[in-house]
């Protein structure tokens, strides 16, 4: 109780002061104007509307402010997602997808063009959720992947420390899988000479990263398409699933 009083001390003092001012004003009105009945009617009318005012302020207005705050947090989070794919996600996804032996059969589904609609992205998300990803760990340059992720380890740590990630569980999981793969590879002195049993273990880590990156990438593209067409144009031209992708705009 004492801690609550200390925490809200200035609010309590302000409330007491305002109540005292109201009592003083009504007392002066009754004393000077001698209009006790009208004053009491006004007081009870005000108390009757007090609950409505409280409803409007504490529920409706507070909800509107909360919605606005959530939108602002979501915007900041999407900026974090964009930074992640620019620095790590797109390049890592492009490399891992090239090691997927079955990707050629579904690659056309993943070529995103500017005329995609929201329903198209919903269908693509469902398609990717049902797609059985695979990776042959023997085709993966583990030393190259390890070096790439090691250079970006501090960047990944800073992202994990961002409190905004608590609002986005799927991206947080994606980030954790990438960081876990980074740690797994960093703890091996020579990832290029591992036994089959260890490669099978790393295959699970690679698949987890690949699947999460792919699913999150679809949501990332949908967001850019609806909010930032100029950014969408760039990531569309650097599609990690398109082997013929080129950042050069061609006629």
PDB file of N, CA and C in Angstrom, residues 18-96:
ATOM      1  N   UNK A  18      -7.896  19.208  -6.106  1.00  0.00           N
ATOM      2  CA  UNK A  18      -9.035  19.522  -6.973  1.00  0.00           C
ATOM      3  C   UNK A  18     -10.360  19.350  -6.242  1.00  0.00           C
ATOM      4  N   UNK A  19     -10.468  18.289  -5.416  1.00  0.00           N
ATOM      5  CA  UNK A  19     -11.686  18.077  -4.648  1.00  0.00           C
ATOM      6  C   UNK A  19     -11.901  19.225  -3.655  1.00  0.00           C
ATOM      7  N   UNK A  20     -10.839  19.655  -3.012  1.00  0.00           N
ATOM      8  CA  UNK A  20     -10.933  20.779  -2.061  1.00  0.00           C
ATOM      9  C   UNK A  20     -11.370  22.065  -2.755  1.00  0.00           C
ATOM     10  N   UNK A  21     -10.845  22.305  -3.946  1.00  0.00           N
ATOM     11  CA  UNK A  21     -11.235  23.500  -4.704  1.00  0.00           C
ATOM     12  C   UNK A  21     -12.719  23.451  -5.044  1.00  0.00           C
ATOM     13  N   UNK A  22     -13.198  22.245  -5.458  1.00  0.00           N
ATOM     14  CA  UNK A  22     -14.621  22.113  -5.787  1.00  0.00           C
ATOM     15  C   UNK A  22     -15.495  22.376  -4.549  1.00  0.00           C
ATOM     16  N   UNK A  23     -15.099  21.802  -3.422  1.00  0.00           N
ATOM     17  CA  UNK A  23     -15.872  22.026  -2.184  1.00  0.00           C
ATOM     18  C   UNK A  23     -15.881  23.506  -1.821  1.00  0.00           C
ATOM     19  N   UNK A  24     -14.742  24.158  -1.988  1.00  0.00           N
ATOM     20  CA  UNK A  24     -14.653  25.589  -1.670  1.00  0.00           C
ATOM     21  C   UNK A  24     -15.569  26.414  -2.574  1.00  0.00           C
ATOM     22  N   UNK A  25     -15.576  26.083  -3.865  1.00  0.00           N
ATOM     23  CA  UNK A  25     -16.413  26.834  -4.800  1.00  0.00           C
ATOM     24  C   UNK A  25     -17.890  26.661  -4.468  1.00  0.00           C
ATOM     25  N   UNK A  26     -18.309  25.410  -4.209  1.00  0.00           N
ATOM     26  CA  UNK A  26     -19.720  25.176  -3.893  1.00  0.00           C
ATOM     27  C   UNK A  26     -20.109  25.819  -2.553  1.00  0.00           C
ATOM     28  N   UNK A  27     -19.180  25.802  -1.614  1.00  0.00           N
ATOM     29  CA  UNK A  27     -19.455  26.448  -0.317  1.00  0.00           C
ATOM     30  C   UNK A  27     -19.657  27.947  -0.476  1.00  0.00           C
ATOM     31  N   UNK A  28     -18.785  28.584  -1.279  1.00  0.00           N
ATOM     32  CA  UNK A  28     -18.913  30.022  -1.533  1.00  0.00           C
ATOM     33  C   UNK A  28     -20.232  30.315  -2.237  1.00  0.00           C
ATOM     34  N   UNK A  29     -20.601  29.445  -3.204  1.00  0.00           N
ATOM     35  CA  UNK A  29     -21.847  29.664  -3.935  1.00  0.00           C
ATOM     36  C   UNK A  29     -23.058  29.586  -3.003  1.00  0.00           C
ATOM     37  N   UNK A  30     -23.059  28.580  -2.119  1.00  0.00           N
ATOM     38  CA  UNK A  30     -24.183  28.439  -1.191  1.00  0.00           C
ATOM     39  C   UNK A  30     -24.218  29.611  -0.203  1.00  0.00           C
ATOM     40  N   UNK A  31     -23.058  30.059   0.249  1.00  0.00           N
ATOM     41  CA  UNK A  31     -22.984  31.130   1.241  1.00  0.00           C
ATOM     42  C   UNK A  31     -23.404  32.475   0.663  1.00  0.00           C
ATOM     43  N   UNK A  32     -22.910  32.765  -0.532  1.00  0.00           N
ATOM     44  CA  UNK A  32     -23.151  34.088  -1.105  1.00  0.00           C
ATOM     45  C   UNK A  32     -24.497  34.161  -1.801  1.00  0.00           C
ATOM     46  N   UNK A  33     -24.795  33.167  -2.647  1.00  0.00           N
ATOM     47  CA  UNK A  33     -26.014  33.232  -3.454  1.00  0.00           C
ATOM     48  C   UNK A  33     -27.232  32.686  -2.714  1.00  0.00           C
ATOM     49  N   UNK A  34     -27.016  31.994  -1.620  1.00  0.00           N
ATOM     50  CA  UNK A  34     -28.123  31.444  -0.845  1.00  0.00           C
ATOM     51  C   UNK A  34     -29.019  30.537  -1.702  1.00  0.00           C
ATOM     52  N   UNK A  35     -28.380  29.761  -2.597  1.00  0.00           N
ATOM     53  CA  UNK A  35     -29.158  28.951  -3.542  1.00  0.00           C
ATOM     54  C   UNK A  35     -28.793  27.483  -3.340  1.00  0.00           C
ATOM     55  N   UNK A  36     -29.147  27.005  -2.171  1.00  0.00           N
ATOM     56  CA  UNK A  36     -28.727  25.651  -1.789  1.00  0.00           C
ATOM     57  C   UNK A  36     -29.343  24.575  -2.681  1.00  0.00           C
ATOM     58  N   UNK A  37     -30.636  24.726  -2.977  1.00  0.00           N
ATOM     59  CA  UNK A  37     -31.335  23.689  -3.744  1.00  0.00           C
ATOM     60  C   UNK A  37     -30.753  23.533  -5.152  1.00  0.00           C
ATOM     61  N   UNK A  38     -30.575  24.659  -5.855  1.00  0.00           N
ATOM     62  CA  UNK A  38     -30.018  24.596  -7.208  1.00  0.00           C
ATOM     63  C   UNK A  38     -28.590  24.048  -7.187  1.00  0.00           C
ATOM     64  N   UNK A  39     -27.841  24.455  -6.185  1.00  0.00           N
ATOM     65  CA  UNK A  39     -26.452  23.981  -6.088  1.00  0.00           C
ATOM     66  C   UNK A  39     -26.401  22.467  -5.881  1.00  0.00           C
ATOM     67  N   UNK A  40     -27.283  21.962  -4.980  1.00  0.00           N
ATOM     68  CA  UNK A  40     -27.319  20.521  -4.733  1.00  0.00           C
ATOM     69  C   UNK A  40     -27.784  19.762  -5.974  1.00  0.00           C
ATOM     70  N   UNK A  41     -28.764  20.321  -6.711  1.00  0.00           N
ATOM     71  CA  UNK A  41     -29.207  19.693  -7.956  1.00  0.00           C
ATOM     72  C   UNK A  41     -28.058  19.617  -8.969  1.00  0.00           C
ATOM     73  N   UNK A  42     -27.291  20.696  -9.030  1.00  0.00           N
ATOM     74  CA  UNK A  42     -26.166  20.735  -9.973  1.00  0.00           C
ATOM     75  C   UNK A  42     -25.108  19.694  -9.595  1.00  0.00           C
ATOM     76  N   UNK A  43     -24.865  19.578  -8.266  1.00  0.00           N
ATOM     77  CA  UNK A  43     -23.870  18.610  -7.810  1.00  0.00           C
ATOM     78  C   UNK A  43     -24.286  17.190  -8.178  1.00  0.00           C
ATOM     79  N   UNK A  44     -25.550  16.849  -7.919  1.00  0.00           N
ATOM     80  CA  UNK A  44     -26.025  15.493  -8.226  1.00  0.00           C
ATOM     81  C   UNK A  44     -26.062  15.239  -9.737  1.00  0.00           C
ATOM     82  N   UNK A  45     -26.418  16.268 -10.528  1.00  0.00           N
ATOM     83  CA  UNK A  45     -26.380  16.116 -11.985  1.00  0.00           C
ATOM     84  C   UNK A  45     -24.959  15.847 -12.472  1.00  0.00           C
ATOM     85  N   UNK A  46     -24.027  16.569 -11.875  1.00  0.00           N
ATOM     86  CA  UNK A  46     -22.619  16.381 -12.260  1.00  0.00           C
ATOM     87  C   UNK A  46     -22.137  14.989 -11.901  1.00  0.00           C
ATOM     88  N   UNK A  47     -22.543  14.523 -10.719  1.00  0.00           N
ATOM     89  CA  UNK A  47     -22.156  13.168 -10.314  1.00  0.00           C
ATOM     90  C   UNK A  47     -22.771  12.124 -11.239  1.00  0.00           C
ATOM     91  N   UNK A  48     -23.997  12.411 -11.737  1.00  0.00           N
ATOM     92  CA  UNK A  48     -24.633  11.488 -12.664  1.00  0.00           C
ATOM     93  C   UNK A  48     -23.881  11.364 -13.970  1.00  0.00           C
ATOM     94  N   UNK A  49     -23.347  12.500 -14.461  1.00  0.00           N
ATOM     95  CA  UNK A  49     -22.581  12.471 -15.711  1.00  0.00           C
ATOM     96  C   UNK A  49     -21.137  12.034 -15.498  1.00  0.00           C
ATOM     97  N   UNK A  50     -20.717  11.945 -14.232  1.00  0.00           N
ATOM     98  CA  UNK A  50     -19.326  11.576 -13.961  1.00  0.00           C
ATOM     99  C   UNK A  50     -18.996  10.184 -14.495  1.00  0.00           C
ATOM    100  N   UNK A  51     -19.936   9.246 -14.340  1.00  0.00           N
ATOM    101  CA  UNK A  51     -19.672   7.881 -14.825  1.00  0.00           C
ATOM    102  C   UNK A  51     -19.553   7.842 -16.348  1.00  0.00           C
ATOM    103  N   UNK A  52     -20.389   8.664 -17.033  1.00  0.00           N
ATOM    104  CA  UNK A  52     -20.306   8.723 -18.499  1.00  0.00           C
ATOM    105  C   UNK A  52     -18.969   9.323 -18.925  1.00  0.00           C
ATOM    106  N   UNK A  53     -18.557  10.377 -18.239  1.00  0.00           N
ATOM    107  CA  UNK A  53     -17.267  11.002 -18.547  1.00  0.00           C
ATOM    108  C   UNK A  53     -16.118  10.023 -18.320  1.00  0.00           C
ATOM    109  N   UNK A  54     -16.216   9.286 -17.214  1.00  0.00           N
ATOM    110  CA  UNK A  54     -15.179   8.293 -16.920  1.00  0.00           C
ATOM    111  C   UNK A  54     -15.123   7.227 -18.006  1.00  0.00           C
ATOM    112  N   UNK A  55     -16.314   6.803 -18.489  1.00  0.00           N
ATOM    113  CA  UNK A  55     -16.370   5.810 -19.555  1.00  0.00           C
ATOM    114  C   UNK A  55     -15.713   6.339 -20.834  1.00  0.00           C
ATOM    115  N   UNK A  56     -16.052   7.578 -21.192  1.00  0.00           N
ATOM    116  CA  UNK A  56     -15.515   8.153 -22.418  1.00  0.00           C
ATOM    117  C   UNK A  56     -13.999   8.329 -22.338  1.00  0.00           C
ATOM    118  N   UNK A  57     -13.526   8.778 -21.190  1.00  0.00           N
ATOM    119  CA  UNK A  57     -12.101   9.077 -21.052  1.00  0.00           C
ATOM    120  C   UNK A  57     -11.283   7.813 -20.840  1.00  0.00           C
ATOM    121  N   UNK A  58     -11.701   6.986 -19.881  1.00  0.00           N
ATOM    122  CA  UNK A  58     -10.859   5.852 -19.495  1.00  0.00           C
ATOM    123  C   UNK A  58     -10.964   4.661 -20.429  1.00  0.00           C
ATOM    124  N   UNK A  59     -12.079   4.522 -21.119  1.00  0.00           N
ATOM    125  CA  UNK A  59     -12.254   3.349 -21.982  1.00  0.00           C
ATOM    126  C   UNK A  59     -12.078   3.712 -23.459  1.00  0.00           C
ATOM    127  N   UNK A  60     -12.936   4.612 -23.958  1.00  0.00           N
ATOM    128  CA  UNK A  60     -12.895   4.921 -25.391  1.00  0.00           C
ATOM    129  C   UNK A  60     -11.616   5.667 -25.753  1.00  0.00           C
ATOM    130  N   UNK A  61     -11.334   6.768 -25.050  1.00  0.00           N
ATOM    131  CA  UNK A  61     -10.138   7.547 -25.372  1.00  0.00           C
ATOM    132  C   UNK A  61      -8.872   6.743 -25.134  1.00  0.00           C
ATOM    133  N   UNK A  62      -8.844   5.994 -24.044  1.00  0.00           N
ATOM    134  CA  UNK A  62      -7.675   5.176 -23.748  1.00  0.00           C
ATOM    135  C   UNK A  62      -7.467   4.102 -24.815  1.00  0.00           C
ATOM    136  N   UNK A  63      -8.559   3.522 -25.319  1.00  0.00           N
ATOM    137  CA  UNK A  63      -8.451   2.505 -26.359  1.00  0.00           C
ATOM    138  C   UNK A  63      -7.923   3.106 -27.657  1.00  0.00           C
ATOM    139  N   UNK A  64      -8.395   4.314 -27.991  1.00  0.00           N
ATOM    140  CA  UNK A  64      -7.900   4.991 -29.190  1.00  0.00           C
ATOM    141  C   UNK A  64      -6.405   5.277 -29.083  1.00  0.00           C
ATOM    142  N   UNK A  65      -5.982   5.721 -27.899  1.00  0.00           N
ATOM    143  CA  UNK A  65      -4.554   5.986 -27.689  1.00  0.00           C
ATOM    144  C   UNK A  65      -3.751   4.690 -27.745  1.00  0.00           C
ATOM    145  N   UNK A  66      -4.338   3.609 -27.231  1.00  0.00           N
ATOM    146  CA  UNK A  66      -3.647   2.314 -27.269  1.00  0.00           C
ATOM    147  C   UNK A  66      -3.488   1.813 -28.697  1.00  0.00           C
ATOM    148  N   UNK A  67      -4.530   2.005 -29.517  1.00  0.00           N
ATOM    149  CA  UNK A  67      -4.459   1.600 -30.921  1.00  0.00           C
ATOM    150  C   UNK A  67      -3.363   2.382 -31.641  1.00  0.00           C
ATOM    151  N   UNK A  68      -3.319   3.666 -31.378  1.00  0.00           N
ATOM    152  CA  UNK A  68      -2.282   4.499 -31.991  1.00  0.00           C
ATOM    153  C   UNK A  68      -0.892   4.067 -31.547  1.00  0.00           C
ATOM    154  N   UNK A  69      -0.746   3.764 -30.250  1.00  0.00           N
ATOM    155  CA  UNK A  69       0.550   3.322 -29.735  1.00  0.00           C
ATOM    156  C   UNK A  69       0.962   1.990 -30.357  1.00  0.00           C
ATOM    157  N   UNK A  70      -0.010   1.071 -30.535  1.00  0.00           N
ATOM    158  CA  UNK A  70       0.302  -0.220 -31.156  1.00  0.00           C
ATOM    159  C   UNK A  70       0.745  -0.046 -32.595  1.00  0.00           C
ATOM    160  N   UNK A  71       0.103   0.870 -33.316  1.00  0.00           N
ATOM    161  CA  UNK A  71       0.508   1.128 -34.699  1.00  0.00           C
ATOM    162  C   UNK A  71       1.924   1.668 -34.765  1.00  0.00           C
ATOM    163  N   UNK A  72       2.255   2.550 -33.817  1.00  0.00           N
ATOM    164  CA  UNK A  72       3.605   3.098 -33.787  1.00  0.00           C
ATOM    165  C   UNK A  72       4.642   2.018 -33.468  1.00  0.00           C
ATOM    166  N   UNK A  73       4.288   1.138 -32.521  1.00  0.00           N
ATOM    167  CA  UNK A  73       5.211   0.052 -32.190  1.00  0.00           C
ATOM    168  C   UNK A  73       5.369  -0.907 -33.362  1.00  0.00           C
ATOM    169  N   UNK A  74       4.264  -1.178 -34.067  1.00  0.00           N
ATOM    170  CA  UNK A  74       4.322  -2.065 -35.223  1.00  0.00           C
ATOM    171  C   UNK A  74       5.181  -1.464 -36.328  1.00  0.00           C
ATOM    172  N   UNK A  75       5.080  -0.155 -36.499  1.00  0.00           N
ATOM    173  CA  UNK A  75       5.889   0.512 -37.520  1.00  0.00           C
ATOM    174  C   UNK A  75       7.377   0.397 -37.184  1.00  0.00           C
ATOM    175  N   UNK A  76       7.694   0.584 -35.908  1.00  0.00           N
ATOM    176  CA  UNK A  76       9.090   0.448 -35.488  1.00  0.00           C
ATOM    177  C   UNK A  76       9.571  -0.985 -35.672  1.00  0.00           C
ATOM    178  N   UNK A  77       8.705  -1.940 -35.362  1.00  0.00           N
ATOM    179  CA  UNK A  77       9.072  -3.340 -35.512  1.00  0.00           C
ATOM    180  C   UNK A  77       9.310  -3.695 -36.968  1.00  0.00           C
ATOM    181  N   UNK A  78       8.464  -3.187 -37.850  1.00  0.00           N
ATOM    182  CA  UNK A  78       8.653  -3.458 -39.278  1.00  0.00           C
ATOM    183  C   UNK A  78       9.957  -2.861 -39.793  1.00  0.00           C
ATOM    184  N   UNK A  79      10.373  -1.755 -39.194  1.00  0.00           N
ATOM    185  CA  UNK A  79      11.675  -1.187 -39.541  1.00  0.00           C
ATOM    186  C   UNK A  79      12.791  -2.133 -39.114  1.00  0.00           C
ATOM    187  N   UNK A  80      12.623  -2.801 -37.962  1.00  0.00           N
ATOM    188  CA  UNK A  80      13.607  -3.771 -37.494  1.00  0.00           C
ATOM    189  C   UNK A  80      13.664  -4.964 -38.448  1.00  0.00           C
ATOM    190  N   UNK A  81      12.482  -5.438 -38.880  1.00  0.00           N
ATOM    191  CA  UNK A  81      12.419  -6.563 -39.816  1.00  0.00           C
ATOM    192  C   UNK A  81      13.105  -6.189 -41.132  1.00  0.00           C
ATOM    193  N   UNK A  82      12.832  -4.985 -41.609  1.00  0.00           N
ATOM    194  CA  UNK A  82      13.448  -4.522 -42.860  1.00  0.00           C
ATOM    195  C   UNK A  82      14.967  -4.488 -42.730  1.00  0.00           C
ATOM    196  N   UNK A  83      15.462  -3.974 -41.602  1.00  0.00           N
ATOM    197  CA  UNK A  83      16.909  -3.912 -41.378  1.00  0.00           C
ATOM    198  C   UNK A  83      17.511  -5.311 -41.332  1.00  0.00           C
ATOM    199  N   UNK A  84      16.804  -6.239 -40.682  1.00  0.00           N
ATOM    200  CA  UNK A  84      17.306  -7.610 -40.575  1.00  0.00           C
ATOM    201  C   UNK A  84      17.462  -8.251 -41.948  1.00  0.00           C
ATOM    202  N   UNK A  85      16.429  -8.113 -42.800  1.00  0.00           N
ATOM    203  CA  UNK A  85      16.522  -8.735 -44.121  1.00  0.00           C
ATOM    204  C   UNK A  85      17.553  -8.038 -45.001  1.00  0.00           C
ATOM    205  N   UNK A  86      17.735  -6.752 -44.811  1.00  0.00           N
ATOM    206  CA  UNK A  86      18.742  -6.035 -45.589  1.00  0.00           C
ATOM    207  C   UNK A  86      20.151  -6.487 -45.218  1.00  0.00           C
ATOM    208  N   UNK A  87      20.383  -6.721 -43.929  1.00  0.00           N
ATOM    209  CA  UNK A  87      21.718  -7.051 -43.445  1.00  0.00           C
ATOM    210  C   UNK A  87      22.022  -8.543 -43.455  1.00  0.00           C
ATOM    211  N   UNK A  88      20.999  -9.359 -43.175  1.00  0.00           N
ATOM    212  CA  UNK A  88      21.240 -10.794 -42.983  1.00  0.00           C
ATOM    213  C   UNK A  88      20.270 -11.662 -43.783  1.00  0.00           C
ATOM    214  N   UNK A  89      18.974 -11.432 -43.584  1.00  0.00           N
ATOM    215  CA  UNK A  89      17.956 -12.373 -44.029  1.00  0.00           C
ATOM    216  C   UNK A  89      17.945 -12.697 -45.503  1.00  0.00           C
ATOM    217  N   UNK A  90      17.986 -11.665 -46.357  1.00  0.00           N
ATOM    218  CA  UNK A  90      17.864 -11.902 -47.796  1.00  0.00           C
ATOM    219  C   UNK A  90      19.025 -12.736 -48.326  1.00  0.00           C
ATOM    220  N   UNK A  91      20.239 -12.366 -47.950  1.00  0.00           N
ATOM    221  CA  UNK A  91      21.428 -13.088 -48.440  1.00  0.00           C
ATOM    222  C   UNK A  91      21.456 -14.518 -47.904  1.00  0.00           C
ATOM    223  N   UNK A  92      21.121 -14.690 -46.629  1.00  0.00           N
ATOM    224  CA  UNK A  92      21.127 -16.033 -46.051  1.00  0.00           C
ATOM    225  C   UNK A  92      20.031 -16.892 -46.673  1.00  0.00           C
ATOM    226  N   UNK A  93      18.859 -16.317 -46.894  1.00  0.00           N
ATOM    227  CA  UNK A  93      17.758 -17.055 -47.510  1.00  0.00           C
ATOM    228  C   UNK A  93      18.087 -17.453 -48.938  1.00  0.00           C
ATOM    229  N   UNK A  94      18.748 -16.557 -49.675  1.00  0.00           N
ATOM    230  CA  UNK A  94      19.137 -16.863 -51.052  1.00  0.00           C
ATOM    231  C   UNK A  94      20.098 -18.055 -51.086  1.00  0.00           C
ATOM    232  N   UNK A  95      21.037 -18.071 -50.156  1.00  0.00           N
ATOM    233  CA  UNK A  95      22.010 -19.154 -50.144  1.00  0.00           C
ATOM    234  C   UNK A  95      21.365 -20.481 -49.750  1.00  0.00           C
ATOM    235  N   UNK A  96      20.550 -20.464 -48.693  1.00  0.00           N
ATOM    236  CA  UNK A  96      19.934 -21.701 -48.226  1.00  0.00           C
ATOM    237  C   UNK A  96      18.947 -22.258 -49.245  1.00  0.00           C
TER     238      UNK A  96
END
